Coordinates of C-alpha atoms in Angstrom, one line a residue:
X1 CA 0.1 -0.1 -0.2
X2 CA 1.3 3.8 -0.7
X3 CA 2.1 5.9 1.8
X4 CA -1.3 8.1 0.8
X5 CA -3.4 5.1 1.3
X6 CA -1.5 3.9 4.6
X7 CA -2.1 7.9 6.0
X8 CA -5.8 7.8 4.8
X9 CA -6.6 4.1 6.3
X10 CA -5.2 5.4 9.7
X11 CA -7.2 8.6 9.7
X12 CA -4.1 10.7 9.6
X13 CA -5.5 12.9 6.7
X14 CA -8.7 13.0 8.6
X15 CA -7.4 14.2 11.8
X16 CA -5.3 17.0 10.4
X17 CA -8.3 18.4 8.7
X18 CA -9.9 18.3 11.9
X19 CA -7.3 19.6 13.8
X20 CA -6.9 22.7 11.6
X21 CA -10.7 23.4 11.7
X22 CA -10.8 22.8 15.4
X23 CA -7.4 25.5 16.0
X24 CA -9.2 28.1 13.5
X25 CA -12.3 28.3 15.8
X26 CA -10.2 28.5 18.9
X27 CA -8.5 31.4 17.8
X28 CA -11.4 32.9 16.8
X29 CA -12.7 32.2 20.2
X30 CA -9.7 33.4 21.5
X31 CA -9.9 36.7 19.9
X32 CA -13.2 37.4 21.4
X33 CA -12.4 36.3 24.7
X34 CA -9.3 38.9 24.9
X35 CA -11.5 41.7 23.7
X36 CA -14.0 40.6 26.3
X37 CA -11.6 39.8 29.2
X38 CA -8.9 43.0 28.0
X39 CA -5.9 40.3 27.8
X40 CA -2.9 41.4 26.2
X41 CA -2.0 41.1 22.7
X42 CA 0.6 38.4 23.2
X43 CA -2.6 36.1 24.6
X44 CA -3.6 35.4 21.1
X45 CA 0.2 34.8 20.0
X46 CA 0.5 32.2 22.9
X47 CA -2.4 30.4 21.7
X48 CA -1.3 30.2 18.0
X49 CA 2.0 28.6 19.0
X50 CA 0.8 26.5 21.2
X51 CA -1.8 25.3 18.4
X52 CA 1.0 25.3 16.0
X53 CA 3.2 23.0 18.5
X54 CA 0.6 20.8 18.8
X55 CA -0.4 19.7 14.8
X56 CA 3.1 17.7 14.6
X57 CA 2.1 15.7 17.4
X58 CA -1.3 15.0 16.7
X59 CA -0.2 13.8 13.2
X60 CA 2.2 11.3 14.9
X61 CA -0.1 10.3 17.2
X62 CA -3.0 9.4 14.6
X63 CA -0.1 7.5 12.7
X64 CA 0.8 5.1 16.1
X65 CA -2.5 5.0 17.2
X66 CA -5.9 3.9 16.4
X67 CA -9.5 4.7 17.6
X68 CA -11.4 1.1 18.2
X69 CA -14.6 0.6 19.9
X70 CA -12.6 -0.7 22.9
X71 CA -10.6 2.2 23.1
X72 CA -7.4 3.4 21.4
X73 CA -4.4 1.0 20.9
X74 CA -1.1 1.0 19.2
X75 CA -1.9 0.4 15.3
X76 CA 0.3 -2.4 14.9
X77 CA -1.9 -4.4 17.6
X78 CA -5.0 -3.8 16.1
X79 CA -7.3 -6.3 13.7
X80 CA -8.0 -4.7 10.7
X81 CA -11.9 -5.9 11.0
X82 CA -11.5 -3.0 14.1
X83 CA -10.0 -0.7 12.4
X84 CA -11.6 2.8 12.4
X85 CA -10.9 3.5 9.0
X86 CA -15.0 2.8 8.3
X87 CA -17.3 3.7 11.1
X88 CA -14.6 6.1 13.2
X89 CA -13.8 7.8 10.1
X90 CA -17.5 8.9 9.4
X91 CA -17.5 10.2 12.9
X92 CA -14.4 12.5 12.1
X93 CA -16.1 13.6 9.0
X94 CA -19.2 14.3 11.2
X95 CA -17.1 16.4 13.5
X96 CA -14.9 18.2 11.5
X97 CA -18.0 19.6 9.3
X98 CA -19.9 20.4 12.5
X99 CA -16.6 22.5 13.4
X100 CA -16.6 24.1 10.0
X101 CA -20.0 25.1 10.5
X102 CA -19.4 26.9 14.0
X103 CA -16.2 28.6 12.5
X104 CA -18.0 29.8 9.6
X105 CA -20.6 31.2 12.0
X106 CA -17.8 32.9 14.1
X107 CA -16.3 34.3 11.2
X108 CA -20.0 36.2 10.2
X109 CA -20.6 37.4 13.8
X110 CA -16.8 38.8 13.7
X111 CA -17.4 40.4 10.5
X112 CA -21.0 41.4 11.0
X113 CA -21.3 42.6 14.8
X114 CA -19.7 45.6 16.1
X115 CA -16.8 44.9 18.7
X116 CA -18.5 45.0 22.1
X117 CA -17.6 48.8 23.9
X118 CA -17.4 48.8 27.5
X119 CA -20.8 50.0 28.8
X120 CA -20.2 53.5 30.0
X121 CA -23.0 52.8 32.8
X122 CA -20.8 50.4 34.4
X123 CA -17.1 51.0 33.3
X124 CA -15.4 54.4 33.1
X125 CA -16.5 56.3 30.0
X126 CA -13.1 56.2 28.8
X127 CA -10.5 54.1 30.5
X128 CA -7.5 54.9 29.2
X129 CA -3.7 53.4 29.8
X130 CA -2.9 55.5 32.9
X131 CA -1.0 54.5 35.4
X132 CA -3.0 53.1 38.6
X133 CA -4.8 56.0 40.1
X134 CA -7.9 56.4 42.0
X135 CA -10.8 56.3 39.6
X136 CA -13.7 57.1 41.7
X137 CA -16.1 59.2 40.7
X138 CA -14.6 62.9 41.1
X139 CA -17.2 66.0 41.6
X140 CA -17.7 67.0 38.5
X141 CA -18.6 71.1 38.5
X142 CA -21.9 72.4 36.9
X143 CA -21.4 73.5 33.1
X144 CA -20.4 77.1 32.9
X145 CA -22.9 77.9 30.7
X146 CA -25.8 80.6 31.5
X147 CA -28.6 77.9 30.7
X148 CA -28.4 74.9 29.4
X149 CA -32.0 73.6 29.0
X150 CA -32.3 70.7 26.5
X151 CA -29.2 69.8 24.5
X152 CA -29.0 71.2 21.0
X153 CA -30.4 68.9 18.5
X154 CA -27.1 68.5 16.8
X155 CA -24.7 68.0 19.4
X156 CA -22.1 65.3 19.9
X157 CA -19.0 65.0 22.4
X158 CA -16.4 62.8 21.3
X159 CA -14.9 60.5 24.7
X160 CA -11.5 59.4 24.5
X161 CA -11.0 56.0 22.7
X162 CA -9.8 53.4 24.9
X163 CA -6.6 51.7 24.6
X164 CA -7.1 48.2 24.4
X165 CA -3.5 47.4 23.0
X166 CA -1.1 45.1 25.1
X167 CA 1.3 48.2 25.2
X168 CA -0.4 51.0 27.9
X169 CA 2.1 53.6 26.1
X170 CA -0.3 53.6 23.3
X171 CA -2.5 56.0 25.3
X172 CA -1.3 58.6 23.1
X173 CA -2.6 57.0 20.1
X174 CA -5.9 56.5 21.3
X175 CA -6.3 60.0 22.4
X176 CA -4.7 61.2 19.3
X177 CA -6.8 59.4 17.1
X178 CA -10.2 60.3 19.1
X179 CA -9.4 64.0 18.9
X180 CA -8.5 63.8 15.2
X181 CA -11.9 62.6 14.7
X182 CA -13.0 65.7 17.5
X183 CA -11.7 68.0 14.9
X184 CA -13.0 67.0 12.0
X185 CA -16.4 67.4 13.3
X186 CA -15.7 70.4 14.5
X187 CA -15.2 71.6 10.7
X188 CA -19.0 70.7 10.2
X189 CA -21.8 73.0 9.7
X190 CA -24.6 73.2 11.9
X191 CA -23.1 70.4 14.6
X192 CA -22.0 71.5 17.9
X193 CA -19.1 69.6 19.6
X194 CA -18.0 69.6 22.6
X195 CA -14.3 70.5 23.1
X196 CA -12.0 68.0 23.9
X197 CA -10.5 69.3 27.4
X198 CA -13.9 69.2 28.4
X199 CA -15.0 65.6 26.4
X200 CA -11.1 64.2 28.1
X201 CA -12.6 65.4 31.7
X202 CA -14.1 62.4 32.0
X203 CA -11.1 60.0 31.4
X204 CA -10.9 57.4 34.3
X205 CA -14.6 58.6 35.9
X206 CA -17.7 56.2 36.5
X207 CA -20.1 58.9 35.6
X208 CA -22.7 57.3 33.2
X209 CA -23.3 58.1 29.6
X210 CA -26.4 60.4 30.5
X211 CA -25.0 62.2 33.1
X212 CA -21.9 63.1 30.9
X213 CA -23.8 64.0 28.2
X214 CA -26.0 66.3 30.8
X215 CA -22.5 67.7 31.6
X216 CA -21.3 68.8 28.4
X217 CA -24.8 69.6 27.1
X218 CA -24.6 67.4 24.5
X219 CA -27.5 64.9 22.7
X220 CA -25.3 62.2 21.4
X221 CA -22.4 60.8 22.6
X222 CA -19.0 59.0 20.6
X223 CA -17.7 56.5 22.2
X224 CA -14.9 54.3 20.6
X225 CA -11.9 52.0 21.0
X226 CA -8.6 51.3 19.6
X227 CA -6.5 47.7 19.6
X228 CA -2.8 48.3 17.7
X229 CA -0.3 45.9 17.1
X230 CA 2.8 46.8 15.1
X231 CA 0.8 48.2 11.8
X232 CA -2.0 46.6 12.2
X233 CA -5.1 48.5 14.2
X234 CA -8.9 47.7 15.0
X235 CA -10.9 50.8 15.6
X236 CA -14.2 50.4 16.7
X237 CA -16.9 53.5 17.2
X238 CA -20.3 54.1 18.4
X239 CA -22.5 56.7 18.6
X240 CA -25.2 56.3 21.0
X241 CA -28.1 58.7 21.8
X242 CA -28.0 59.7 25.5
X243 CA -31.3 60.0 26.5
X244 CA -32.2 56.7 26.1
X245 CA -28.7 54.6 25.2
X246 CA -30.3 54.0 21.1
X247 CA -27.1 53.0 19.1
X248 CA -27.3 55.5 16.2
X249 CA -24.4 54.2 14.3
X250 CA -21.6 51.9 14.8
X251 CA -18.5 50.2 12.8
X252 CA -15.6 48.0 13.5
X253 CA -12.5 48.8 11.4
X254 CA -9.7 46.2 10.8
X255 CA -7.0 47.9 9.0
X256 CA -3.5 48.7 8.5
X257 CA -2.5 51.9 10.0
X258 CA -1.7 53.6 6.8
X259 CA -5.3 53.4 6.5
X260 CA -6.3 55.7 9.4
X261 CA -6.8 58.8 7.8
X262 CA -9.7 57.0 5.9
X263 CA -11.2 55.9 9.2
X264 CA -11.1 59.0 10.9
X265 CA -12.8 60.6 7.7
X266 CA -15.4 57.3 7.8
X267 CA -16.2 58.0 11.3
X268 CA -16.8 61.6 10.8
X269 CA -18.7 60.9 7.8
X270 CA -21.2 58.5 9.7
X271 CA -21.9 60.9 12.5
X272 CA -22.7 63.6 10.0
X273 CA -25.4 61.3 8.2
X274 CA -26.8 59.9 11.6
X275 CA -27.3 63.3 12.8
X276 CA -28.3 64.6 9.6
X277 CA -25.8 67.7 9.4
X278 CA -24.6 69.5 6.7
X279 CA -20.9 68.9 6.0
X280 CA -19.2 72.2 5.5
X281 CA -17.5 71.3 2.0
X282 CA -17.3 67.8 2.4
X283 CA -14.3 67.2 0.0
X284 CA -12.0 69.4 2.3
X285 CA -13.6 68.8 5.9
X286 CA -13.5 65.2 5.9
X287 CA -10.0 64.3 3.7
X288 CA -7.9 65.9 6.2
X289 CA -4.2 65.7 4.9
X290 CA -2.3 63.0 6.5
X291 CA 0.7 61.1 5.5
X292 CA 1.8 57.8 3.7
X293 CA 4.2 57.3 6.8
X294 CA 3.0 55.3 10.0
X295 CA 5.6 56.1 11.8
X296 CA 5.1 59.8 10.7
X297 CA 1.7 60.0 12.0
X298 CA 2.6 58.0 15.4
X299 CA 5.2 61.0 16.0
X300 CA 2.6 63.3 15.6
X301 CA -0.1 62.2 17.9
X302 CA 2.9 62.0 20.5
X303 CA 3.5 65.3 20.0
X304 CA -0.5 66.4 20.1
X305 CA -0.7 64.5 23.1
X306 CA 2.2 66.2 24.9
X307 CA 1.3 69.3 23.8
X308 CA -2.3 68.8 25.5
X309 CA -1.2 67.7 28.9
X310 CA -0.9 71.6 29.9
X311 CA 2.5 71.1 31.2
X312 CA 5.7 73.1 31.9
X313 CA 8.2 73.8 29.3
X314 CA 10.1 70.6 29.5
X315 CA 6.5 69.1 28.1
X316 CA 6.4 71.6 25.2
X317 CA 10.2 70.8 24.9
X318 CA 9.2 67.0 24.2
X319 CA 6.3 67.9 22.2
X320 CA 8.7 69.8 19.6
X321 CA 11.1 66.9 19.5
X322 CA 8.2 64.7 18.8
X323 CA 6.8 66.9 16.1
X324 CA 10.1 67.5 14.7
X325 CA 10.7 63.6 14.3
X326 CA 7.7 63.2 12.7
X327 CA 8.3 66.0 9.8
X328 CA 11.8 64.2 9.5
X329 CA 10.0 61.0 8.7
X330 CA 7.7 62.8 6.4
X331 CA 8.7 66.4 5.0
X332 CA 5.3 66.7 3.7
X333 CA 3.3 66.2 6.5
X334 CA 1.3 69.8 7.2
X335 CA 0.0 69.2 10.3
X336 CA 3.3 68.1 11.8
X337 CA 4.8 71.3 10.7
X338 CA 2.3 73.3 12.2
X339 CA 2.2 71.4 15.6
X340 CA 6.4 72.1 15.4
X341 CA 5.5 76.2 15.0
X342 CA 2.9 76.1 17.8
X343 CA 5.4 74.4 20.6
X344 CA 8.0 76.7 19.3
X345 CA 5.9 79.7 19.5
X346 CA 4.9 78.5 23.2
X347 CA 8.6 78.4 23.8
X348 CA 9.6 81.8 22.5
X349 CA 6.3 83.4 24.6
X350 CA 7.9 81.9 27.8
X351 CA 11.6 82.8 27.5
X352 CA 12.9 79.4 26.7
X353 CA 13.9 80.3 23.4
X354 CA 15.2 83.9 23.3
X355 CA 12.8 86.1 20.6
X356 CA 15.9 87.0 18.5
X357 CA 16.6 83.1 17.8
X358 CA 13.3 82.0 18.5
X359 CA 10.8 84.0 15.9
X360 CA 13.5 83.4 13.0
X361 CA 12.4 79.8 13.8
X362 CA 8.8 80.1 14.0
X363 CA 8.9 81.7 10.4
X364 CA 10.9 79.2 8.9
X365 CA 8.6 76.3 10.1
X366 CA 5.4 78.3 9.4
X367 CA 6.4 79.1 5.7
X368 CA 7.0 75.1 5.5
X369 CA 3.6 74.5 6.9
X370 CA 1.9 77.0 4.7
X371 CA 3.8 75.7 1.4
X372 CA 2.1 72.5 2.1
X373 CA -1.8 73.3 3.5
X374 CA -2.1 77.2 3.9
X375 CA -5.7 76.5 4.9
X376 CA -5.1 74.5 7.9
X377 CA -6.7 76.1 11.0
X378 CA -3.3 75.6 13.2
X379 CA -1.2 77.5 10.3
X380 CA -3.8 80.2 10.2
X381 CA -3.4 80.9 13.9
X382 CA 0.2 80.4 14.1
X383 CA 0.5 82.8 11.3
X384 CA -1.8 85.4 13.0
X385 CA 0.3 85.3 16.2
X386 CA 3.4 86.1 14.4
X387 CA 1.9 89.0 12.5
X388 CA 0.7 90.6 15.4
X389 CA 3.3 89.9 18.5
X390 CA 6.2 90.4 15.5
X391 CA 4.9 92.6 12.9
X392 CA 2.5 94.3 14.4
X393 CA 0.1 93.8 11.4
X394 CA -3.0 93.3 13.7
X395 CA -5.6 93.7 11.1
X396 CA -4.4 90.7 9.1
X397 CA -3.8 88.6 12.6
X398 CA -7.7 89.4 13.0
X399 CA -8.6 88.3 9.4
X400 CA -6.5 85.1 9.4
X401 CA -8.3 84.4 13.1
X402 CA -11.6 84.6 11.6
X403 CA -10.6 82.6 8.6
X404 CA -9.5 79.5 11.1
X405 CA -13.0 79.9 12.9
X406 CA -14.7 80.0 9.5
X407 CA -12.7 76.1 8.5
X408 CA -13.5 75.0 12.0
X409 CA -16.3 76.9 13.4
X410 CA -16.5 74.3 16.4
X411 CA -13.1 74.6 17.7
X412 CA -13.4 76.3 21.2
X413 CA -9.5 76.8 21.1
X414 CA -9.9 78.9 17.9
X415 CA -12.7 80.8 19.0
X416 CA -10.9 81.5 22.5
X417 CA -7.9 83.0 20.0
X418 CA -10.7 85.0 18.3
X419 CA -12.1 86.5 21.1
X420 CA -8.6 87.2 22.7
X421 CA -7.5 89.5 19.4
X422 CA -11.0 90.9 19.1
X423 CA -11.0 92.3 22.2
X424 CA -8.0 94.1 22.6
X425 CA -8.8 95.8 19.4
X426 CA -11.9 97.0 20.4
X427 CA -14.4 94.8 18.6
X428 CA -16.2 94.0 22.2
X429 CA -19.4 92.4 20.7
X430 CA -17.3 89.8 18.7
X431 CA -15.2 89.0 21.2
X432 CA -17.8 88.6 23.7
X433 CA -19.5 85.9 21.2
X434 CA -16.8 84.3 20.5
X435 CA -15.9 83.8 24.3
X436 CA -19.4 82.7 24.7
X437 CA -19.2 80.4 22.1
X438 CA -16.2 78.6 23.3
X439 CA -17.8 78.1 26.7
X440 CA -20.7 76.3 25.4
X441 CA -18.4 74.0 23.4
X442 CA -15.8 73.9 26.1
X443 CA -17.8 74.2 29.6
X444 CA -15.7 72.3 31.9
X445 CA -12.3 73.6 30.8
X446 CA -11.0 75.9 32.9
X447 CA -8.8 77.8 30.5
X448 CA -12.0 78.8 28.7
X449 CA -13.6 80.1 31.3
X450 CA -10.7 82.1 32.1
X451 CA -10.4 83.3 28.3
X452 CA -14.3 84.8 28.9
X453 CA -13.3 86.6 32.2
X454 CA -9.9 87.9 30.4
X455 CA -12.3 89.0 27.6
X456 CA -14.9 90.9 29.8
X457 CA -11.6 92.2 31.2
X458 CA -10.5 93.7 27.7
X459 CA -13.7 95.1 27.3
X460 CA -13.6 96.7 30.8
X461 CA -17.2 95.0 31.8
X462 CA -15.6 94.1 35.0
X463 CA -18.6 92.7 36.9
X464 CA -18.9 90.0 34.3
X465 CA -14.9 89.3 34.6
X466 CA -15.5 88.8 38.2
X467 CA -18.6 86.3 37.7
X468 CA -16.6 84.2 34.8
X469 CA -13.3 84.3 36.8
X470 CA -15.3 83.2 39.8
X471 CA -16.7 80.2 37.7
X472 CA -13.1 79.4 36.4
X473 CA -11.5 79.3 39.9
X474 CA -14.6 76.6 40.8
X475 CA -13.5 74.8 37.7
X476 CA -9.4 74.6 39.4
X477 CA -9.5 76.5 42.5
X478 CA -6.0 75.4 42.9
X479 CA -4.5 76.5 39.6
X480 CA -2.7 79.9 39.4
X481 CA -4.0 81.3 36.4
X482 CA -7.7 80.9 37.7
X483 CA -6.5 82.7 41.0
X484 CA -4.5 85.2 39.3
X485 CA -7.7 86.3 37.2
X486 CA -9.9 86.3 40.4
X487 CA -7.3 88.7 41.7
X488 CA -7.4 91.0 39.0
X489 CA -10.7 91.0 38.5
X490 CA -11.2 91.6 42.0
X491 CA -9.1 94.5 41.7
X492 CA -10.7 96.3 38.7
X493 CA -14.3 96.3 40.7
X494 CA -12.5 98.3 43.6
X495 CA -11.7 95.4 46.1
X496 CA -8.2 96.0 46.5
X497 CA -7.8 94.6 49.7
X498 CA -9.4 91.2 48.2
X499 CA -7.2 91.1 45.4
X500 CA -4.1 91.5 47.7
X501 CA -5.7 88.6 50.0
X502 CA -5.8 86.2 47.1
X503 CA -2.1 86.8 45.3
X504 CA -0.2 87.3 48.8
X505 CA 0.3 83.7 49.0
X506 CA 1.0 83.0 45.1
X507 CA 4.7 82.6 43.8
X508 CA 6.0 85.7 42.8
X509 CA 5.7 86.0 39.0
X510 CA 5.4 89.2 36.7
X511 CA 1.1 88.6 37.4
X512 CA 0.9 88.7 41.2
X513 CA 3.5 91.4 41.1
X514 CA 1.6 93.6 39.1
X515 CA -1.6 93.2 41.3
X516 CA 0.8 93.6 44.0
X517 CA 1.7 96.8 42.9
X518 CA -1.5 98.2 41.9
X519 CA -3.5 97.0 44.8
X520 CA -1.0 98.4 47.6
X521 CA -0.8 101.7 45.5
X522 CA -4.3 102.2 45.7
X523 CA -4.7 101.4 49.1
X524 CA -2.2 104.0 50.0
X525 CA 0.9 102.0 50.8
X526 CA 3.6 103.5 48.5
X527 CA 6.2 101.4 50.2
X528 CA 4.7 97.9 49.4
X529 CA 3.6 99.2 45.9
X530 CA 7.3 100.2 45.4
X531 CA 8.8 96.9 46.6
X532 CA 6.7 94.8 44.1
X533 CA 7.9 97.2 41.3
X534 CA 11.4 97.1 42.0
X535 CA 11.2 92.7 42.4
X536 CA 9.3 92.7 39.1
X537 CA 12.0 95.0 37.4
X538 CA 15.0 93.4 39.3
X539 CA 13.6 89.9 38.2
X540 CA 12.2 90.4 34.9
X541 CA 13.8 93.5 33.4
X542 CA 12.5 94.1 29.6
X543 CA 10.8 91.0 29.7
X544 CA 8.0 92.7 32.0
X545 CA 8.5 96.4 30.5
X546 CA 4.8 96.5 29.4
X547 CA 3.6 95.8 32.9
X548 CA 6.5 98.3 34.5
X549 CA 4.8 101.1 32.3
X550 CA 1.2 100.4 33.7
X551 CA 2.5 100.6 37.2
X552 CA 4.3 104.1 36.4
X553 CA 1.2 105.1 34.8
X554 CA -0.8 104.3 37.7
X555 CA 1.5 106.4 39.6
X556 CA 1.0 109.2 37.5
X557 CA 5.2 109.1 36.5
X558 CA 4.3 110.0 32.8
X559 CA 7.8 109.8 31.6
X560 CA 8.6 106.8 33.0
X561 CA 5.7 105.2 31.8
X562 CA 6.7 106.4 28.2
X563 CA 10.0 105.1 28.8
X564 CA 9.1 101.7 29.6
X565 CA 6.7 101.3 26.7
X566 CA 9.7 102.4 24.2
X567 CA 11.8 99.3 25.8
X568 CA 8.4 96.9 25.5
X569 CA 8.3 97.9 21.7
X570 CA 12.0 97.3 21.1
X571 CA 11.7 93.9 22.9
X572 CA 8.5 93.0 21.3
X573 CA 6.9 92.4 24.6
X574 CA 3.2 90.7 23.9
X575 CA 1.4 92.8 26.5
X576 CA 1.3 95.9 24.0
X577 CA -1.0 94.5 22.1
X578 CA -3.2 95.8 24.8
X579 CA -2.4 99.3 24.7
X580 CA -5.5 100.3 22.6
X581 CA -8.0 99.7 25.4
X582 CA -5.9 99.0 28.5
X583 CA -7.3 101.2 31.6
X584 CA -4.2 101.1 33.1
X585 CA -3.0 103.5 30.2
X586 CA -5.7 105.7 30.4
X587 CA -3.6 108.7 32.1
X588 CA -1.3 108.5 29.2
X589 CA -3.9 109.0 26.3
X590 CA -3.8 113.0 26.5
X591 CA -0.1 112.9 25.9
X592 CA 0.8 113.0 22.0
X593 CA 3.4 110.8 22.8
X594 CA 0.7 108.0 23.2
X595 CA -0.4 108.6 19.7
X596 CA 3.1 107.9 18.6
X597 CA 3.0 104.8 20.5
X598 CA 0.0 103.6 18.7
X599 CA 1.4 104.3 15.4
X600 CA 4.7 102.2 16.2
X601 CA 2.8 99.0 17.1
X602 CA 0.3 99.4 14.1
X603 CA -2.5 100.5 16.2
X604 CA -3.3 103.8 15.2
X605 CA -5.3 102.9 12.7
X606 CA -8.2 101.0 14.7
X607 CA -10.9 103.6 16.5
X608 CA -10.6 104.3 19.9
X609 CA -13.1 101.6 21.4
X610 CA -16.4 102.7 22.8
X611 CA -15.4 101.6 26.0
X612 CA -12.0 103.9 26.4
X613 CA -13.1 107.1 27.6
X614 CA -11.9 110.6 26.0
X615 CA -8.5 111.6 27.0
X616 CA -8.7 113.4 30.1
X617 CA -11.8 112.4 31.1
X618 CA -12.8 110.0 34.4

């Protein structure tokens, strides 16, 4: 008898087929179990290895032994009349067919049904790969919106995607993917998208989905998960109606990492269709420029993640390095160039890089980003900052910022930028409208509510400034920014002692020192006011030239105030953008030198804001 005939007689061929089908079915079950139990990715590899190891052993066993009516016996001891070739062979065929049917059903279920996501009512809404921490439900402040009422009809919050990868370092990837989808949705006309900072507030909390939706004042929530292994990625997304938990849409994507941009666009398009929103330029809004390099995209998401941490200068330096790595891997990746420029601008603005060295670096990066994608909102905002702070081309900066908001109307960070420049140029109504809209989109973000307070201060609505500053302080009472803003609003509403009480326990940076100098002066404590002034001059010099000019104007020392304004102009002090409406400089407005200051910084073309009194009046 031939070898093939002997293999068939001993049922080795049947056993091989049965083992392969059973192994494939076990692999499908293991994959589902890994997702449900959140087992590490190496679990699947281990199962595959063990099954592969068992295959030759099964073949050897089936060659040596036979299954008979009396049980398993060595083939050499079996009478051929008792061989399993007949009856046992038919049983093996039936068992193989049954397992094959089950395998086909498992395959159909895996392809047709969405991957099950953690239910928001039972697990953290956005469980991510953070170090072990207290995830008990934290007290969440009420949304900072005057009257939320019913959620807008077309409103959505994008929660942080769950990192289900074995590598917990992939948290930045899951966060970045969610943020990229959020940015695409923010470019859809008529769609209210809760800002990233507010949505990501619910990371590692036990709040149920309806409670999250109520806090963010949205009607729907987009949840997702990401499992990444090398260049392969599985992304699951589902859009849920907050009022009843009904799934409006869900999908699972098993793709290569190079397809990640198509996944993002597809998710955004399905969300828009499910909510019957009108796309703002479908070809542009959802086809965000990407990269063909998975490594470049990975480095870019790492930079975005670091930039969003709100940490110190070292974090921004790390973000810059990540963006630089992305541009090195793909020199044509526009978002990475824009990210590098914004990181550089931060480092220059905080004195980590000297302006004389830093601004040329910003220009170089910006020129490259604009050449690749001139309409990228981040690129427009970066150019607006540069032409304002360095070139004193304020109107161009305002128009660039307006253009960025038009392209991405649901981006709270862009609206904050618009409120900032519009308020300083005297466009009070536009500034307040933009700041309020930002708070609607980003109600739990201290920085956004603080920006509203500062906008009210810019346009001299100090009672509203104080109310907004108190709300920002409630959101983060330990943050120096909220306390500094609260102290400033207290000072401007006439409560100098309360302002002093707030800043006296703060670190002696230029903000608290300015409040100390002004508040003590208004309380008649000249010596204490001078001490704060001297400390500021000694510590900061020309870096605080504008603030030193404000203090001298408050004291009535006009010549010293103008001398410091001259130095502020030469140093490109960002404070010069406040000259047009700064209340502390009102005593200088009747002096001919003030007009020359406005001309030198490009602000003379703007009319005197309505909230600024005529020179010489109180």
